[in-house]
Short mmCIF file of C-alpha atoms in Angstrom, two decimals:
data_model
loop_
_atom_site.label_atom_id
_atom_site.label_comp_id
_atom_site.label_asym_id
_atom_site.label_seq_id
_atom_site.Cartn_x
_atom_site.Cartn_y
_atom_site.Cartn_z
CA UNK A 1030 188.14 20.09 186.00
CA UNK A 1031 186.21 19.44 189.25
CA UNK A 1032 187.48 21.03 192.49
CA UNK A 1033 186.09 20.41 196.00
CA UNK A 1034 185.22 23.62 197.88
CA UNK A 1035 184.65 23.69 201.64
CA UNK A 1036 183.08 26.60 203.56
CA UNK A 1037 183.53 26.62 207.34
CA UNK A 1038 180.83 28.37 209.40
CA UNK A 1039 180.54 28.89 213.13
CA UNK A 1040 177.11 27.73 214.32
CA UNK A 1041 176.29 27.86 218.03
CA UNK A 1042 179.94 27.68 218.96
CA UNK A 1043 180.63 24.71 216.72
CA UNK A 1044 182.26 24.49 213.33
CA UNK A 1045 179.84 23.75 210.52
CA UNK A 1046 181.21 22.77 207.11
CA UNK A 1047 179.48 23.02 203.74
CA UNK A 1048 181.22 21.07 200.97
CA UNK A 1049 180.43 21.56 197.32
CA UNK A 1050 182.08 20.60 194.04
CA UNK A 1051 183.11 23.41 191.73
CA UNK A 1052 183.33 22.50 188.04
CA UNK A 1053 185.49 24.63 185.74
CA UNK A 1054 185.33 24.21 181.96
CA UNK A 1055 188.23 25.61 179.92
CA UNK A 1056 187.48 26.30 176.27
CA UNK A 1057 188.48 28.44 173.33
CA UNK A 1058 187.36 29.09 169.78
CA UNK A 1059 189.30 26.12 168.39
CA UNK A 1060 187.77 23.66 170.88
CA UNK A 1061 184.29 24.96 170.11
CA UNK A 1062 184.86 24.60 166.38
CA UNK A 1063 185.87 20.95 166.86
CA UNK A 1064 182.75 20.01 168.81
CA UNK A 1065 180.39 17.55 167.06
CA UNK A 1066 177.87 19.32 164.87
CA UNK A 1067 175.24 16.59 164.93
CA UNK A 1068 174.42 13.79 167.40
CA UNK A 1069 176.28 10.63 166.47
CA UNK A 1070 174.13 7.73 165.39
CA UNK A 1071 175.67 4.51 164.20
CA UNK A 1072 174.29 4.09 160.68
CA UNK A 1073 172.53 0.91 159.72
CA UNK A 1074 174.40 -1.44 157.45
CA UNK A 1075 173.30 -1.21 153.83
CA UNK A 1076 173.36 -4.22 151.58
CA UNK A 1077 175.45 -3.65 148.47
CA UNK A 1078 173.00 -2.90 145.67
CA UNK A 1079 175.59 -2.22 142.98
CA UNK A 1080 174.95 -4.62 140.06
CA UNK A 1081 177.77 -7.11 139.65
CA UNK A 1082 178.59 -10.24 137.72
CA UNK A 1083 178.43 -13.70 139.24
CA UNK A 1084 181.29 -14.53 141.59
CA UNK A 1085 182.98 -17.90 141.86
CA UNK A 1086 184.27 -18.47 145.38
CA UNK A 1087 187.95 -19.18 145.83
CA UNK A 1088 189.99 -21.36 148.15
CA UNK A 1089 189.89 -20.11 151.73
CA UNK A 1090 193.21 -19.85 153.59
CA UNK A 1091 193.77 -22.49 156.26
CA UNK A 1092 192.69 -21.34 159.71
CA UNK A 1093 195.76 -22.99 161.21
CA UNK A 1094 197.81 -20.10 159.78
CA UNK A 1095 196.17 -17.69 162.23
CA UNK A 1096 196.07 -20.11 165.12
CA UNK A 1097 199.67 -21.29 164.88
CA UNK A 1098 202.42 -19.57 166.93
CA UNK A 1099 204.33 -16.83 165.15
CA UNK A 1100 207.52 -17.99 163.44
CA UNK A 1101 209.94 -16.83 160.75
CA UNK A 1102 208.67 -19.41 158.24
CA UNK A 1103 205.07 -18.21 158.19
CA UNK A 1104 205.60 -14.55 159.14
CA UNK A 1105 205.00 -13.09 155.66
CA UNK A 1106 201.96 -15.25 154.85
CA UNK A 1107 200.38 -14.64 158.24
CA UNK A 1108 200.95 -10.88 158.24
CA UNK A 1109 199.65 -10.56 154.67
CA UNK A 1110 196.54 -12.51 155.63
CA UNK A 1111 195.94 -10.22 158.61
CA UNK A 1112 196.24 -7.19 156.31
CA UNK A 1113 193.65 -8.67 153.94
CA UNK A 1114 191.29 -9.35 156.85
CA UNK A 1115 191.75 -5.79 158.12
CA UNK A 1116 191.05 -4.37 154.66
CA UNK A 1117 187.86 -6.43 154.37
CA UNK A 1118 186.62 -5.06 157.70
CA UNK A 1119 187.55 -1.51 156.68
CA UNK A 1120 185.51 -1.90 153.49
CA UNK A 1121 182.50 -3.11 155.47
CA UNK A 1122 182.83 -0.23 157.94
CA UNK A 1123 183.03 2.55 155.37
CA UNK A 1124 180.16 1.15 153.30
CA UNK A 1125 177.87 1.87 156.25
CA UNK A 1126 178.06 5.53 155.22
CA UNK A 1127 176.85 5.02 151.65
CA UNK A 1128 174.18 7.54 150.67
CA UNK A 1129 171.17 7.36 148.38
CA UNK A 1130 169.23 10.12 146.63
CA UNK A 1131 171.64 12.99 147.38
CA UNK A 1132 172.49 16.00 145.23
CA UNK A 1133 175.68 17.90 144.49
CA UNK A 1134 176.41 21.54 143.72
CA UNK A 1135 179.09 23.27 141.70
CA UNK A 1136 181.93 24.32 144.01
CA UNK A 1137 181.93 28.12 144.15
CA UNK A 1138 185.70 28.44 144.50
CA UNK A 1139 186.41 26.15 141.54
CA UNK A 1140 183.74 25.56 138.91
CA UNK A 1141 185.49 22.38 137.75
CA UNK A 1142 184.63 20.66 141.05
CA UNK A 1143 181.36 19.43 142.52
CA UNK A 1144 180.51 19.78 146.20
CA UNK A 1145 178.88 16.92 148.13
CA UNK A 1146 177.41 17.19 151.63
CA UNK A 1147 178.74 14.36 153.83
CA UNK A 1148 177.30 14.55 157.38
CA UNK A 1149 179.87 13.52 159.98
CA UNK A 1150 182.95 13.84 157.76
CA UNK A 1151 184.42 16.46 160.13
CA UNK A 1152 184.42 13.79 162.88
CA UNK A 1153 185.86 11.21 160.42
CA UNK A 1154 182.55 9.38 160.12
CA UNK A 1155 183.29 8.48 157.36
CA UNK A 1156 187.01 9.14 157.11
CA UNK A 1157 187.56 11.01 153.83
CA UNK A 1158 190.85 12.77 153.08
CA UNK A 1159 192.24 14.70 150.10
CA UNK A 1160 193.40 12.37 147.29
CA UNK A 1161 190.91 9.70 148.38
CA UNK A 1162 188.14 8.83 145.94
CA UNK A 1163 184.53 7.68 145.95
CA UNK A 1164 181.94 6.63 143.38
CA UNK A 1165 178.63 8.24 142.44
CA UNK A 1166 175.87 6.75 140.32
CA UNK A 1167 173.09 8.90 138.79
CA UNK A 1168 169.51 7.98 139.70
CA UNK A 1169 166.48 8.26 137.48
CA UNK A 1170 163.30 9.99 138.65
CA UNK A 1171 162.09 6.58 139.82
CA UNK A 1172 165.26 6.03 141.85
CA UNK A 1173 166.74 3.45 139.47
CA UNK A 1174 170.53 3.40 139.26
CA UNK A 1175 172.35 4.14 136.04
CA UNK A 1176 174.67 1.41 134.78
CA UNK A 1177 177.68 3.73 134.97
CA UNK A 1178 179.47 4.77 138.15
CA UNK A 1179 181.65 7.88 138.13
CA UNK A 1180 184.86 8.07 140.12
CA UNK A 1181 185.41 11.33 141.97
CA UNK A 1182 188.69 12.37 143.59
CA UNK A 1183 188.62 14.36 146.82
CA UNK A 1184 190.27 17.76 146.35
CA UNK A 1185 189.21 19.45 149.60
CA UNK A 1186 187.39 18.56 152.83
CA UNK A 1187 185.34 21.46 154.22
CA UNK A 1188 183.53 20.80 157.51
CA UNK A 1189 180.51 18.74 156.40
CA UNK A 1190 181.29 18.88 152.68
CA UNK A 1191 183.84 17.52 150.24
CA UNK A 1192 184.90 19.01 146.90
CA UNK A 1193 185.19 16.33 144.23
CA UNK A 1194 186.81 16.24 140.81
CA UNK A 1195 185.02 14.14 138.17
CA UNK A 1196 185.72 13.36 134.53
CA UNK A 1197 184.30 15.23 131.55
CA UNK A 1198 181.47 12.72 130.95
CA UNK A 1199 179.76 13.40 134.28
CA UNK A 1200 180.36 17.15 134.11
CA UNK A 1201 178.73 17.22 130.66
CA UNK A 1202 175.45 15.72 131.93
CA UNK A 1203 175.44 17.22 135.43
CA UNK A 1204 172.41 19.24 136.55
CA UNK A 1205 171.98 20.96 139.95
CA UNK A 1206 168.99 18.80 140.94
CA UNK A 1207 170.37 15.47 139.79
CA UNK A 1208 170.22 12.76 142.44
CA UNK A 1209 172.99 10.28 143.03
CA UNK A 1210 173.83 7.16 144.98
CA UNK A 1211 177.22 7.52 146.70
CA UNK A 1212 179.55 4.60 147.40
CA UNK A 1213 182.52 5.11 149.73
CA UNK A 1214 185.68 3.04 149.37
CA UNK A 1215 188.91 2.60 151.31
CA UNK A 1216 192.11 4.18 150.08
CA UNK A 1217 194.29 1.12 149.46
CA UNK A 1218 197.60 2.99 149.14
CA UNK A 1219 198.61 2.61 152.84
CA UNK A 1220 197.63 -1.07 152.72
CA UNK A 1221 199.70 -1.65 149.57
CA UNK A 1222 202.69 -0.07 151.31
CA UNK A 1223 202.24 -2.45 154.25
CA UNK A 1224 202.05 -5.48 151.93
CA UNK A 1225 205.19 -4.23 150.20
CA UNK A 1226 206.97 -3.88 153.55
CA UNK A 1227 206.19 -7.52 154.35
CA UNK A 1228 207.60 -8.64 151.00
CA UNK A 1229 210.75 -6.57 151.42
CA UNK A 1230 211.31 -7.99 154.91
CA UNK A 1231 211.53 -11.45 153.34
CA UNK A 1232 213.48 -10.43 150.22
CA UNK A 1233 216.14 -8.59 152.24
CA UNK A 1234 216.40 -11.25 154.95
CA UNK A 1235 215.12 -9.04 157.79
CA UNK A 1236 213.79 -12.00 159.74
CA UNK A 1237 216.71 -12.00 162.23
CA UNK A 1238 215.74 -8.44 163.17
CA UNK A 1239 212.08 -9.37 163.58
CA UNK A 1240 212.82 -12.63 165.42
CA UNK A 1241 216.24 -12.08 167.04
CA UNK A 1242 218.06 -14.97 168.68
CA UNK A 1243 220.55 -14.56 171.56
CA UNK A 1244 223.47 -15.19 169.18
CA UNK A 1245 222.22 -12.55 166.73
CA UNK A 1246 221.74 -9.96 169.48
CA UNK A 1247 225.32 -10.45 170.65
CA UNK A 1248 226.63 -10.24 167.07
CA UNK A 1249 224.60 -7.11 166.24
CA UNK A 1250 225.73 -5.33 169.39
#
């Protein structure tokens, strides 16, 4: 909050004003705890280095679907397409936070979990929540990736760390100084619910509510 402050002085029989701005900062322990811990730097985009099989391209959707005016006939197809486009962008965004050559430690509060340092997770960069998951891949001493990725579920988010639950195979070979490549992914559950909502809107004939006509408004009232 910035407040103007004026001081009036009498100088040689004339009023003399000095005006200054007074800045007041209100804070408490909670606000201080939520302050960024590290300067934000937009991470550089990393090319996906995970080995994959060859991919045969599919048939692209017609662009006219996005450019055409909204109508009841193409509502479901258009909204589903927009959800797929949004998911693709979300995947690209979160992959910017992939990490290479990092280590994990056994979580002190629960020895069945492993703790991973994730800089920026407190500020949702990247956004990682309990019940989300990510993938880790062990690295050799030469930095070569193993052929197996291990899926870890997020149990707890603690400031700049996350506690992860892995299967027995990774826990059996885990060593404190092992290095991993970390791949972040988007939790698709909210997106699946949105796709389901679009389908139900069509199946239950909700189009009149989404695109009401004057006659329908009068009838519904």
